[in-house]
Amino acid sequence: MRSLVYDDLFIGGRWQKPATPERISVISPHTEEPIGEVPHAAPADVDRAVQAARAAFDEGPWPRLSLDERMARIEQLAKLYAEHTDEMADLITAEMGSPRSFSKMGQATGAVAQMHLGLTTARNFPWVERRRGLFGDAHIRRAPVGVVGAIVPWNVPQFLIMPKLIPALLAGCTVVVKPAPETPIDAMWLAEMLAEVDLPEGVVSILPGGRETGEALVRHPGVDKISFTGSSATGRRIAAICGEQLKRVSLELGGKSAAIILDDADIDRTVEHLKTASLMNNGQACVAQTRILVSERRHDEVVGALAAMMSGLAVGDPADDATDIGPLVAQRQQQRVQGYIRSGVVEGARIVLGGSDAPLDRGWYVRPTLFTDATNEMTIAREEIFGPVLTVLTYRDEADAVRIANDSDYGLAGSVWTADTAHGLEIAAQIRAGTYGINMYTLDTTMPFGGFKQSGIGREFGAEGLAEYVELQTTISAQPLPGPEVAG
Ligand code: NAD
């Protein structure tokens, strides 16, 4: 096993002594024992990293290299990373408890795939365009937005760093990444790999820390753009600070997604898919389909099938390949989810399976829990629980199902389960959510992803994700401009 203890911070592409002796100890959610530690970046470290990023952007070679030269560095990183995906997956499982199978596919392999997809997107991106304007041809250039602060949560840490870091670097930006304090070690390992790639000084910094570190980055006047993934509460605060400074900001926030099961759905197949769509990563997924909407006619059948599926889930050591549900990331999170389960009972919902008592005497585990006889007004139907807890809600007719699905502050994702795909598309068009699935729900990282309503502002992945890291510059000229002919 590689070293899990880091003494220095990765500032401006070099390992440097931290400004303070403060450390972050990472505790295994399975054993409750420490597994490693890293320095806790202080605001003074943030300042050093931003100054290095600023100098690298304003005067350094990075934004002035050709796209091919920048792409070559990302290719180097992808190659290096691909040699270590299994080890990286095991490290993430040890840090935050996601089952090994999920860490491999969803996190480490997914991170490499994102690098390759980012390269393809950059190759086909309209960096420079000519359009016919009022006074002749105009030249439209997509320029890098500048110094980017990238703030991510712990739930899929490497998978969430990549859609910020890779497009920002390809666009010519310099980047300061702030990983969550629960998962700093995988980020430090990424820093080790970045140190082996030929990046100019100042281009990337990685600064583990908590709220204070993140806020120092958001407030820093040297940062041009904040790209944030995390809770809607934090997103609201970050957007307010960015608003005061007119700093660019994009936000990927929480969700409370509804799976609408229509009467013509194949229930066995639906429930088999919901096993991952609703419960992946121990239920700690922003896109989890946690409100299960069903008509009175098929209610008992759906509840029976869900209960059978959930009672068969293997709860235990996330490092075991057979595990379906590992521990939650922290004791705080375990207690929070248990609190939600108690609130469901107090507010009148019925537990079909599970409960608020811990299933194992060690580790931050929560029983997979299924509620029914619930209403969409209850706390368990309104708030993001972020654990293996599902709530079945009954609708009267299809219009009622659409109404309930949309009756949420969030609008991140959703799904419909039906034998009629064309009708599924009609349902999708009525739902206020950024991504939608028909008889499936999974992320397609080649397609724009993001939230309606309080689930965010902006998009990640694909050309739209890269567009978040550029500014448009229009140039017109008194004389004809050189360059390609304008189409049309
Ligand atoms: P969180 O908002 O508490 O923390 C996220 C990150 O922000 C962490 O790095 C944290 O240290 C930092 N942070 C906290 N307060 C800050 C502040 N005031 N200023 C700057 N940075 C600050 O989120 P969490 O509970 O750790 O993560 C889970 C949340 O993330 C869920 O709501 C989930 O839905 C959401 N999420 C969204 C997506 C998406 O793509 N939409 C993906 C994954 C997770």
Short mmCIF file of C-alpha atoms and ligand atoms in Angstrom, two decimals:
data_model
loop_
_atom_site.label_atom_id
_atom_site.label_comp_id
_atom_site.label_asym_id
_atom_site.label_seq_id
_atom_site.Cartn_x
_atom_site.Cartn_y
_atom_site.Cartn_z
CA MET A 1 0.00 0.00 0.00
CA ARG A 2 1.32 3.44 -0.86
CA SER A 3 1.97 6.12 1.79
CA LEU A 4 -1.16 7.68 3.16
CA VAL A 5 0.64 10.44 5.02
CA TYR A 6 1.60 13.68 3.34
CA ASP A 7 3.72 16.41 4.97
CA ASP A 8 3.56 19.04 2.24
CA LEU A 9 0.96 20.78 0.11
CA PHE A 10 0.95 20.88 -3.69
CA ILE A 11 1.18 24.60 -4.38
CA GLY A 12 1.78 25.89 -7.89
CA GLY A 13 2.97 22.49 -9.07
CA ARG A 14 5.58 22.01 -6.32
CA TRP A 15 5.46 20.33 -2.91
CA GLN A 16 5.76 23.10 -0.34
CA LYS A 17 5.68 23.41 3.45
CA PRO A 18 2.20 24.35 4.70
CA ALA A 19 1.73 27.71 6.42
CA THR A 20 0.45 26.12 9.67
CA PRO A 21 0.97 22.78 11.46
CA GLU A 22 -2.76 21.98 11.30
CA ARG A 23 -3.46 18.45 9.95
CA ILE A 24 -6.47 16.53 8.64
CA SER A 25 -6.73 12.97 9.93
CA VAL A 26 -8.73 10.65 7.66
CA ILE A 27 -10.80 8.08 9.56
CA SER A 28 -11.98 4.85 7.94
CA PRO A 29 -15.79 4.79 8.00
CA HIS A 30 -15.58 0.99 8.21
CA THR A 31 -13.10 0.51 11.09
CA GLU A 32 -13.35 4.01 12.65
CA GLU A 33 -9.53 3.94 12.80
CA PRO A 34 -7.26 6.61 11.26
CA ILE A 35 -5.88 5.62 7.86
CA GLY A 36 -3.74 8.62 6.97
CA GLU A 37 -3.28 12.34 7.24
CA VAL A 38 -2.47 15.42 5.20
CA PRO A 39 -1.82 19.10 5.94
CA HIS A 40 -4.90 21.30 6.33
CA ALA A 41 -4.45 24.23 3.95
CA ALA A 42 -4.82 27.62 5.63
CA PRO A 43 -5.93 30.88 3.98
CA ALA A 44 -2.22 31.80 3.68
CA ASP A 45 -1.70 28.66 1.58
CA VAL A 46 -4.69 29.59 -0.56
CA ASP A 47 -3.11 33.00 -1.10
CA ARG A 48 0.19 31.46 -2.22
CA ALA A 49 -1.59 29.06 -4.59
CA VAL A 50 -3.74 31.80 -6.13
CA GLN A 51 -0.74 34.09 -6.59
CA ALA A 52 1.12 31.29 -8.35
CA ALA A 53 -1.94 30.54 -10.52
CA ARG A 54 -2.37 34.25 -11.28
CA ALA A 55 1.26 34.66 -12.37
CA ALA A 56 1.06 31.47 -14.44
CA PHE A 57 -2.05 32.73 -16.17
CA ASP A 58 -1.04 36.37 -16.65
CA GLU A 59 2.60 35.86 -17.62
CA GLY A 60 3.31 32.13 -17.89
CA PRO A 61 3.37 29.88 -20.93
CA TRP A 62 0.28 27.75 -20.16
CA PRO A 63 -2.52 29.85 -21.74
CA ARG A 64 -0.14 30.74 -24.59
CA LEU A 65 0.68 27.16 -25.56
CA SER A 66 -1.14 25.67 -28.52
CA LEU A 67 -4.13 23.45 -27.80
CA ASP A 68 -2.11 20.48 -29.05
CA GLU A 69 0.60 21.19 -26.50
CA ARG A 70 -1.90 21.38 -23.67
CA MET A 71 -3.65 18.25 -24.87
CA ALA A 72 -0.33 16.41 -24.84
CA ARG A 73 -0.02 17.10 -21.08
CA ILE A 74 -3.51 15.72 -20.42
CA GLU A 75 -2.67 12.64 -22.51
CA GLN A 76 0.41 12.17 -20.31
CA LEU A 77 -1.72 12.41 -17.19
CA ALA A 78 -4.35 9.98 -18.54
CA LYS A 79 -1.65 7.42 -19.34
CA LEU A 80 -0.08 7.69 -15.91
CA TYR A 81 -3.43 7.59 -14.11
CA ALA A 82 -4.62 4.55 -16.10
CA GLU A 83 -1.76 2.52 -14.61
CA HIS A 84 -3.15 3.08 -11.11
CA THR A 85 -6.95 2.90 -11.35
CA ASP A 86 -7.36 -0.18 -9.14
CA GLU A 87 -5.13 1.28 -6.44
CA MET A 88 -6.92 4.62 -6.67
CA ALA A 89 -10.31 2.89 -6.33
CA ASP A 90 -9.12 1.03 -3.23
CA LEU A 91 -7.86 4.25 -1.70
CA ILE A 92 -11.20 6.00 -2.24
CA THR A 93 -13.04 3.03 -0.74
CA ALA A 94 -10.76 3.18 2.30
CA GLU A 95 -11.30 6.94 2.68
CA MET A 96 -15.06 7.26 2.28
CA GLY A 97 -16.59 3.76 2.19
CA SER A 98 -17.99 3.45 -1.34
CA PRO A 99 -18.22 -0.22 -2.33
CA ARG A 100 -15.15 -1.39 -4.24
CA SER A 101 -17.14 -2.21 -7.39
CA PHE A 102 -18.50 1.34 -7.48
CA SER A 103 -15.10 2.95 -6.76
CA LYS A 104 -13.55 1.06 -9.65
CA MET A 105 -16.14 1.80 -12.30
CA GLY A 106 -17.70 4.99 -11.07
CA GLN A 107 -14.64 6.74 -9.78
CA ALA A 108 -11.15 5.73 -10.92
CA THR A 109 -11.92 4.28 -14.37
CA GLY A 110 -14.50 7.03 -14.80
CA ALA A 111 -11.82 9.64 -14.09
CA VAL A 112 -9.58 8.34 -16.89
CA ALA A 113 -12.55 8.12 -19.26
CA GLN A 114 -13.31 11.76 -18.52
CA MET A 115 -9.78 12.78 -19.47
CA HIS A 116 -10.13 11.05 -22.85
CA LEU A 117 -13.61 12.49 -23.42
CA GLY A 118 -12.29 15.95 -22.48
CA LEU A 119 -9.59 15.62 -25.12
CA THR A 120 -12.15 14.67 -27.79
CA THR A 121 -14.37 17.59 -26.81
CA ALA A 122 -11.45 20.02 -26.97
CA ARG A 123 -10.42 18.73 -30.39
CA ASN A 124 -13.90 19.50 -31.80
CA PHE A 125 -14.57 22.72 -29.86
CA PRO A 126 -15.14 25.95 -31.85
CA TRP A 127 -12.22 27.87 -30.28
CA VAL A 128 -12.35 30.43 -33.09
CA GLU A 129 -15.34 31.19 -35.33
CA ARG A 130 -16.19 33.64 -38.08
CA ARG A 131 -19.71 35.06 -38.31
CA ARG A 132 -21.29 37.65 -40.58
CA GLY A 133 -22.12 40.73 -38.49
CA LEU A 134 -23.74 44.12 -39.14
CA PHE A 135 -20.45 45.70 -40.25
CA GLY A 136 -18.81 42.77 -41.99
CA ASP A 137 -17.28 39.58 -40.69
CA ALA A 138 -16.71 39.15 -36.97
CA HIS A 139 -14.07 37.01 -35.35
CA ILE A 140 -15.23 35.17 -32.24
CA ARG A 141 -12.60 33.72 -29.95
CA ARG A 142 -13.14 31.57 -26.90
CA ALA A 143 -10.54 32.72 -24.40
CA PRO A 144 -9.72 30.97 -21.10
CA VAL A 145 -11.69 32.38 -18.18
CA GLY A 146 -8.53 32.74 -16.06
CA VAL A 147 -7.71 31.44 -12.58
CA VAL A 148 -10.26 28.79 -11.56
CA GLY A 149 -11.07 27.72 -8.01
CA ALA A 150 -12.50 24.16 -8.10
CA ILE A 151 -14.28 23.02 -4.91
CA VAL A 152 -15.56 19.45 -4.65
CA PRO A 153 -17.27 17.19 -2.09
CA TRP A 154 -16.23 13.73 -0.91
CA ASN A 155 -18.90 11.47 -2.42
CA VAL A 156 -17.23 10.69 -5.78
CA PRO A 157 -14.06 12.71 -5.29
CA GLN A 158 -11.93 11.89 -8.35
CA PHE A 159 -14.97 11.71 -10.62
CA LEU A 160 -15.93 15.23 -9.53
CA ILE A 161 -12.48 16.84 -9.78
CA MET A 162 -12.07 15.78 -13.43
CA PRO A 163 -14.97 17.68 -15.10
CA LYS A 164 -13.49 20.86 -13.60
CA LEU A 165 -9.73 20.31 -13.81
CA ILE A 166 -9.54 18.79 -17.31
CA PRO A 167 -11.67 21.27 -19.31
CA ALA A 168 -10.20 24.21 -17.36
CA LEU A 169 -6.65 23.10 -18.21
CA LEU A 170 -7.52 22.40 -21.84
CA ALA A 171 -9.03 25.88 -22.15
CA GLY A 172 -5.75 27.38 -20.87
CA CYS A 173 -6.87 28.22 -17.33
CA THR A 174 -4.82 27.71 -14.20
CA VAL A 175 -6.53 25.85 -11.36
CA VAL A 176 -6.59 25.67 -7.56
CA VAL A 177 -8.45 22.53 -6.44
CA LYS A 178 -9.92 22.27 -2.96
CA PRO A 179 -10.92 18.68 -2.15
CA ALA A 180 -13.17 17.87 0.79
CA PRO A 181 -11.56 17.16 4.18
CA GLU A 182 -13.09 13.65 4.17
CA THR A 183 -11.21 12.63 0.98
CA PRO A 184 -7.93 14.52 0.77
CA ILE A 185 -5.56 11.58 0.19
CA ASP A 186 -6.78 10.62 -3.30
CA ALA A 187 -6.41 14.28 -4.24
CA MET A 188 -2.82 14.33 -2.96
CA TRP A 189 -2.10 11.27 -5.02
CA LEU A 190 -3.50 13.05 -8.08
CA ALA A 191 -1.09 15.88 -7.19
CA GLU A 192 1.78 13.37 -7.28
CA MET A 193 0.77 12.35 -10.78
CA LEU A 194 0.40 15.99 -11.87
CA ALA A 195 3.93 16.61 -10.57
CA GLU A 196 5.19 14.02 -13.07
CA VAL A 197 3.47 15.70 -16.01
CA ASP A 198 5.28 18.57 -17.79
CA LEU A 199 3.06 21.34 -16.50
CA PRO A 200 4.57 24.81 -16.15
CA GLU A 201 4.99 26.25 -12.65
CA GLY A 202 1.85 27.63 -11.03
CA VAL A 203 -0.70 25.84 -13.23
CA VAL A 204 -2.23 23.47 -10.64
CA SER A 205 -2.45 23.56 -6.83
CA ILE A 206 -4.29 21.06 -4.61
CA LEU A 207 -5.25 22.31 -1.18
CA PRO A 208 -7.19 20.01 1.18
CA GLY A 209 -9.22 21.83 3.78
CA GLY A 210 -12.67 22.58 5.06
CA ARG A 211 -15.10 25.45 4.83
CA GLU A 212 -12.57 28.14 5.82
CA THR A 213 -10.13 27.03 3.10
CA GLY A 214 -12.92 26.94 0.53
CA GLU A 215 -14.22 30.34 1.49
CA ALA A 216 -10.72 31.86 1.31
CA LEU A 217 -10.56 30.59 -2.28
CA VAL A 218 -14.01 31.92 -3.15
CA ARG A 219 -13.25 35.36 -1.68
CA HIS A 220 -9.77 35.70 -3.16
CA PRO A 221 -9.71 38.60 -5.63
CA GLY A 222 -7.14 36.76 -7.76
CA VAL A 223 -9.65 34.05 -8.68
CA ASP A 224 -11.71 34.67 -11.84
CA LYS A 225 -14.13 31.76 -11.59
CA ILE A 226 -15.41 29.32 -8.97
CA SER A 227 -16.63 25.93 -10.07
CA PHE A 228 -18.38 24.26 -7.17
CA THR A 229 -19.97 20.88 -6.53
CA GLY A 230 -21.68 20.30 -3.20
CA SER A 231 -24.82 21.05 -1.25
CA SER A 232 -27.35 23.68 -2.27
CA ALA A 233 -26.83 25.49 1.08
CA THR A 234 -23.11 25.96 0.43
CA GLY A 235 -23.78 26.74 -3.24
CA ARG A 236 -26.12 29.56 -2.24
CA ARG A 237 -23.46 31.08 0.01
CA ILE A 238 -20.73 30.76 -2.63
CA ALA A 239 -22.97 32.29 -5.30
CA ALA A 240 -23.69 35.26 -3.00
CA ILE A 241 -19.98 35.96 -2.48
CA CYS A 242 -19.27 35.54 -6.20
CA GLY A 243 -22.20 37.84 -6.92
CA GLU A 244 -20.71 40.61 -4.78
CA GLN A 245 -17.46 40.33 -6.70
CA LEU A 246 -19.08 39.64 -10.11
CA LYS A 247 -16.94 36.51 -10.22
CA ARG A 248 -17.99 33.78 -12.63
CA VAL A 249 -19.52 30.80 -10.87
CA SER A 250 -20.97 27.44 -11.80
CA LEU A 251 -22.77 25.23 -9.31
CA GLU A 252 -23.54 21.50 -9.28
CA LEU A 253 -25.79 21.01 -6.26
CA GLY A 254 -28.15 18.59 -4.55
CA GLY A 255 -31.12 16.61 -5.77
CA LYS A 256 -34.27 14.78 -4.70
CA SER A 257 -35.09 12.93 -7.86
CA ALA A 258 -38.33 11.13 -8.63
CA ALA A 259 -38.67 7.80 -10.43
CA ILE A 260 -42.16 7.67 -11.96
CA ILE A 261 -43.29 4.07 -12.40
CA LEU A 262 -46.19 4.01 -14.86
CA ASP A 263 -48.81 1.26 -14.79
CA ASP A 264 -47.40 -0.41 -17.91
CA ALA A 265 -43.87 -0.73 -16.47
CA ASP A 266 -42.09 -4.05 -16.05
CA ILE A 267 -41.77 -4.00 -12.26
CA ASP A 268 -39.02 -6.61 -11.87
CA ARG A 269 -36.81 -4.89 -14.40
CA THR A 270 -37.55 -1.48 -12.92
CA VAL A 271 -36.62 -2.54 -9.40
CA GLU A 272 -33.46 -4.27 -10.63
CA HIS A 273 -32.38 -0.95 -12.22
CA LEU A 274 -33.37 1.09 -9.17
CA LYS A 275 -30.92 -0.97 -7.13
CA THR A 276 -28.18 1.20 -8.63
CA ALA A 277 -30.14 4.25 -9.77
CA SER A 278 -31.48 4.81 -6.22
CA LEU A 279 -28.87 3.23 -3.97
CA MET A 280 -25.48 3.55 -5.70
CA ASN A 281 -22.59 4.67 -3.52
CA ASN A 282 -24.56 3.77 -0.35
CA GLY A 283 -27.22 6.27 -1.42
CA GLN A 284 -24.67 9.10 -1.38
CA ALA A 285 -25.32 10.29 -4.92
CA CYS A 286 -26.71 13.66 -6.00
CA VAL A 287 -28.72 11.96 -8.77
CA ALA A 288 -30.15 9.14 -6.60
CA GLN A 289 -33.77 8.32 -7.51
CA THR A 290 -35.07 8.47 -3.96
CA ARG A 291 -38.74 9.32 -4.44
CA ILE A 292 -40.45 6.32 -6.00
CA LEU A 293 -43.80 7.32 -7.52
CA VAL A 294 -46.36 4.61 -8.19
CA SER A 295 -50.13 4.42 -8.74
CA GLU A 296 -52.51 2.82 -6.23
CA ARG A 297 -52.98 -0.07 -8.69
CA ARG A 298 -49.38 -1.22 -8.63
CA HIS A 299 -48.38 0.10 -5.19
CA ASP A 300 -48.27 -3.22 -3.32
CA GLU A 301 -46.44 -4.98 -6.12
CA VAL A 302 -43.76 -2.24 -6.31
CA VAL A 303 -43.33 -2.06 -2.53
CA GLY A 304 -43.02 -5.86 -2.36
CA ALA A 305 -40.41 -5.94 -5.14
CA LEU A 306 -38.43 -3.04 -3.61
CA ALA A 307 -38.49 -4.69 -0.18
CA ALA A 308 -37.30 -7.99 -1.65
CA MET A 309 -34.46 -6.25 -3.52
CA MET A 310 -33.42 -4.14 -0.50
CA SER A 311 -33.55 -7.01 1.97
CA GLY A 312 -31.11 -8.89 -0.29
CA LEU A 313 -28.48 -6.10 -0.24
CA ALA A 314 -25.16 -7.09 1.32
CA VAL A 315 -24.26 -4.47 3.94
CA GLY A 316 -20.68 -4.51 5.17
CA ASP A 317 -16.99 -4.02 4.44
CA PRO A 318 -16.81 -1.82 1.32
CA ALA A 319 -13.50 -3.42 0.31
CA ASP A 320 -15.33 -6.71 -0.21
CA ASP A 321 -16.35 -7.16 -3.87
CA ALA A 322 -19.68 -8.69 -2.83
CA THR A 323 -20.76 -5.63 -0.79
CA ASP A 324 -23.70 -3.58 -2.05
CA ILE A 325 -23.95 -1.05 0.77
CA GLY A 326 -20.91 0.18 2.71
CA PRO A 327 -20.76 2.66 5.57
CA LEU A 328 -21.64 6.34 5.23
CA VAL A 329 -18.75 8.77 5.02
CA ALA A 330 -18.78 10.02 8.62
CA GLN A 331 -20.47 9.49 11.95
CA ARG A 332 -22.07 12.90 11.47
CA GLN A 333 -23.65 11.62 8.25
CA GLN A 334 -24.78 8.36 9.88
CA GLN A 335 -26.52 10.31 12.64
CA ARG A 336 -28.07 12.70 10.16
CA VAL A 337 -29.54 9.86 8.08
CA GLN A 338 -30.79 8.07 11.22
CA GLY A 339 -32.43 11.37 12.19
CA TYR A 340 -34.22 11.47 8.83
CA ILE A 341 -35.47 7.90 9.35
CA ARG A 342 -36.86 8.88 12.78
CA SER A 343 -38.49 11.99 11.27
CA GLY A 344 -40.24 9.80 8.67
CA VAL A 345 -41.81 7.73 11.45
CA VAL A 346 -42.75 10.78 13.54
CA GLU A 347 -44.38 12.45 10.52
CA GLY A 348 -46.50 9.35 9.85
CA ALA A 349 -44.77 7.31 7.14
CA ARG A 350 -44.53 3.54 7.54
CA ILE A 351 -41.23 1.66 7.55
CA VAL A 352 -41.48 -1.42 5.32
CA LEU A 353 -37.86 -2.39 5.84
CA GLY A 354 -34.87 -1.06 7.81
CA GLY A 355 -34.91 1.47 10.62
CA SER A 356 -32.79 3.97 12.49
CA ASP A 357 -30.78 1.49 14.60
CA ALA A 358 -27.25 0.72 13.37
CA PRO A 359 -26.94 -2.65 11.60
CA LEU A 360 -23.34 -3.32 12.70
CA ASP A 361 -21.63 -2.45 16.01
CA ARG A 362 -18.63 -0.91 14.29
CA GLY A 363 -18.51 1.52 11.37
CA TRP A 364 -20.92 4.23 10.25
CA TYR A 365 -23.52 1.97 8.69
CA VAL A 366 -27.21 2.65 8.17
CA ARG A 367 -29.81 -0.02 7.40
CA PRO A 368 -31.24 0.15 3.86
CA THR A 369 -34.64 1.62 4.68
CA LEU A 370 -37.88 1.71 2.69
CA PHE A 371 -40.80 3.98 3.55
CA THR A 372 -44.32 3.93 2.24
CA ASP A 373 -47.62 5.63 3.25
CA ALA A 374 -45.68 8.88 2.89
CA THR A 375 -46.66 12.23 1.41
CA ASN A 376 -44.55 14.59 -0.64
CA GLU A 377 -44.85 17.16 2.15
CA MET A 378 -42.88 15.03 4.62
CA THR A 379 -39.25 15.87 5.37
CA ILE A 380 -38.09 12.51 3.96
CA ALA A 381 -39.65 13.45 0.61
CA ARG A 382 -38.40 17.04 0.54
CA GLU A 383 -34.81 16.95 1.81
CA GLU A 384 -31.80 15.21 0.38
CA ILE A 385 -31.07 12.34 2.81
CA PHE A 386 -27.80 11.10 1.23
CA GLY A 387 -28.08 7.55 2.53
CA PRO A 388 -29.77 4.23 1.58
CA VAL A 389 -33.30 5.45 2.26
CA LEU A 390 -36.14 5.32 -0.31
CA THR A 391 -39.65 6.71 -0.05
CA VAL A 392 -42.61 5.37 -2.04
CA LEU A 393 -45.28 7.98 -2.87
CA THR A 394 -48.66 7.19 -4.43
CA TYR A 395 -50.10 9.20 -7.33
CA ARG A 396 -53.72 9.33 -8.56
CA ASP A 397 -53.04 9.63 -12.28
CA GLU A 398 -50.21 10.58 -14.59
CA ALA A 399 -50.76 14.33 -14.24
CA ASP A 400 -50.55 13.88 -10.48
CA ALA A 401 -47.30 11.92 -10.88
CA VAL A 402 -45.77 14.76 -12.91
CA ARG A 403 -47.02 17.30 -10.37
CA ILE A 404 -45.45 15.40 -7.45
CA ALA A 405 -42.17 14.87 -9.32
CA ASN A 406 -41.94 18.62 -9.99
CA ASP A 407 -43.04 19.59 -6.47
CA SER A 408 -39.48 19.87 -5.20
CA ASP A 409 -36.95 22.63 -4.65
CA TYR A 410 -34.52 20.51 -6.62
CA GLY A 411 -34.36 19.69 -10.33
CA LEU A 412 -31.28 17.59 -10.90
CA ALA A 413 -32.47 14.28 -12.35
CA GLY A 414 -35.42 11.95 -12.74
CA SER A 415 -36.69 8.88 -14.54
CA VAL A 416 -39.82 7.27 -15.93
CA TRP A 417 -40.45 3.53 -16.20
CA THR A 418 -42.86 2.48 -18.93
CA ALA A 419 -43.40 0.05 -21.82
CA ASP A 420 -44.01 3.06 -24.12
CA THR A 421 -40.72 4.86 -24.79
CA ALA A 422 -42.34 7.59 -26.90
CA HIS A 423 -44.68 8.36 -24.04
CA GLY A 424 -41.68 8.35 -21.69
CA LEU A 425 -40.23 11.18 -23.76
CA GLU A 426 -43.50 13.13 -23.36
CA ILE A 427 -43.24 12.70 -19.60
CA ALA A 428 -39.58 13.82 -19.66
CA ALA A 429 -40.63 17.06 -21.39
CA GLN A 430 -42.95 17.87 -18.48
CA ILE A 431 -40.30 17.42 -15.78
CA ARG A 432 -38.14 20.32 -14.59
CA ALA A 433 -34.85 18.44 -14.23
CA GLY A 434 -31.46 18.64 -15.96
CA THR A 435 -31.09 14.94 -16.82
CA TYR A 436 -33.73 12.29 -17.30
CA GLY A 437 -33.85 8.54 -17.93
CA ILE A 438 -36.42 6.29 -19.60
CA ASN A 439 -36.27 2.77 -18.11
CA MET A 440 -32.79 3.59 -16.80
CA TYR A 441 -30.97 6.31 -14.96
CA THR A 442 -27.27 6.76 -15.26
CA LEU A 443 -24.87 9.56 -16.06
CA ASP A 444 -23.71 9.94 -19.65
CA THR A 445 -20.45 11.87 -19.34
CA THR A 446 -20.50 12.86 -23.00
CA MET A 447 -23.72 14.84 -22.48
CA PRO A 448 -24.48 18.10 -20.64
CA PHE A 449 -25.21 17.46 -16.96
CA GLY A 450 -26.52 19.91 -14.39
CA GLY A 451 -29.50 21.16 -12.47
CA PHE A 452 -32.71 23.12 -12.87
CA LYS A 453 -33.92 25.15 -9.87
CA GLN A 454 -31.88 24.76 -6.66
CA SER A 455 -29.83 21.92 -8.16
CA GLY A 456 -27.42 24.31 -9.77
CA ILE A 457 -26.35 26.78 -12.41
CA GLY A 458 -24.31 25.70 -15.42
CA ARG A 459 -23.42 22.36 -16.96
CA GLU A 460 -20.58 19.88 -16.83
CA PHE A 461 -19.34 17.37 -19.46
CA GLY A 462 -19.26 17.69 -23.23
CA ALA A 463 -18.93 20.96 -25.12
CA GLU A 464 -21.23 22.72 -22.62
CA GLY A 465 -18.89 21.71 -19.79
CA LEU A 466 -15.87 23.10 -21.61
CA ALA A 467 -17.79 26.29 -22.41
CA GLU A 468 -17.92 27.00 -18.65
CA TYR A 469 -14.17 27.74 -18.76
CA VAL A 470 -14.10 30.25 -21.62
CA GLU A 471 -15.07 33.87 -22.18
CA LEU A 472 -16.35 34.96 -25.58
CA GLN A 473 -14.38 37.71 -27.29
CA THR A 474 -15.86 39.30 -30.43
CA THR A 475 -13.59 41.27 -32.75
CA ILE A 476 -14.82 43.33 -35.70
CA SER A 477 -12.65 45.22 -38.13
CA ALA A 478 -12.87 48.21 -40.49
CA GLN A 479 -11.05 46.07 -43.07
CA PRO A 480 -11.90 42.47 -44.08
CA LEU A 481 -10.54 39.99 -41.57
CA PRO A 482 -8.18 37.19 -42.62
CA GLY A 483 -9.27 33.64 -41.93
CA PRO A 484 -11.79 31.07 -43.12
CA GLU A 485 -14.88 32.03 -45.12
CA VAL A 486 -18.07 32.51 -43.16
CA ALA A 487 -20.63 29.84 -43.83
CA GLY A 488 -24.15 30.84 -44.91
P1 NAD B 1 -20.86 20.65 1.14
O1 NAD B 1 -21.53 21.74 0.40
O2 NAD B 1 -20.93 20.64 2.61
O3 NAD B 1 -19.28 20.65 0.81
C1 NAD B 1 -18.80 20.58 -0.51
C2 NAD B 1 -17.42 21.23 -0.58
O4 NAD B 1 -17.52 22.61 -0.26
C3 NAD B 1 -16.39 20.66 0.41
O5 NAD B 1 -15.12 20.66 -0.20
C4 NAD B 1 -16.45 21.67 1.56
O6 NAD B 1 -15.25 21.67 2.32
C5 NAD B 1 -16.62 22.96 0.80
N1 NAD B 1 -17.26 24.06 1.55
C6 NAD B 1 -18.13 23.96 2.58
N2 NAD B 1 -18.53 25.21 2.96
C7 NAD B 1 -17.90 26.09 2.13
C8 NAD B 1 -17.92 27.52 2.01
N3 NAD B 1 -18.66 28.27 2.80
N4 NAD B 1 -17.17 28.07 1.03
C9 NAD B 1 -16.43 27.30 0.20
N5 NAD B 1 -16.37 25.96 0.28
C10 NAD B 1 -17.10 25.36 1.22
O7 NAD B 1 -21.38 19.32 0.50
P2 NAD B 1 -21.25 17.84 1.06
O8 NAD B 1 -22.35 17.61 2.01
O9 NAD B 1 -19.86 17.56 1.46
O10 NAD B 1 -21.52 17.02 -0.31
C11 NAD B 1 -22.71 16.44 -0.64
C12 NAD B 1 -23.55 17.37 -1.50
O11 NAD B 1 -22.97 17.51 -2.79
C13 NAD B 1 -24.94 16.84 -1.73
O12 NAD B 1 -25.87 17.87 -1.62
C14 NAD B 1 -24.88 16.35 -3.18
O13 NAD B 1 -26.12 16.28 -3.83
C15 NAD B 1 -23.98 17.34 -3.79
N6 NAD B 1 -23.41 16.81 -5.04
C16 NAD B 1 -23.82 17.34 -6.22
C17 NAD B 1 -23.32 16.84 -7.42
C18 NAD B 1 -23.74 17.41 -8.74
O14 NAD B 1 -23.03 17.18 -9.72
N7 NAD B 1 -24.86 18.12 -8.83
C19 NAD B 1 -22.40 15.80 -7.40
C20 NAD B 1 -22.01 15.27 -6.17
C21 NAD B 1 -22.52 15.80 -4.99
#
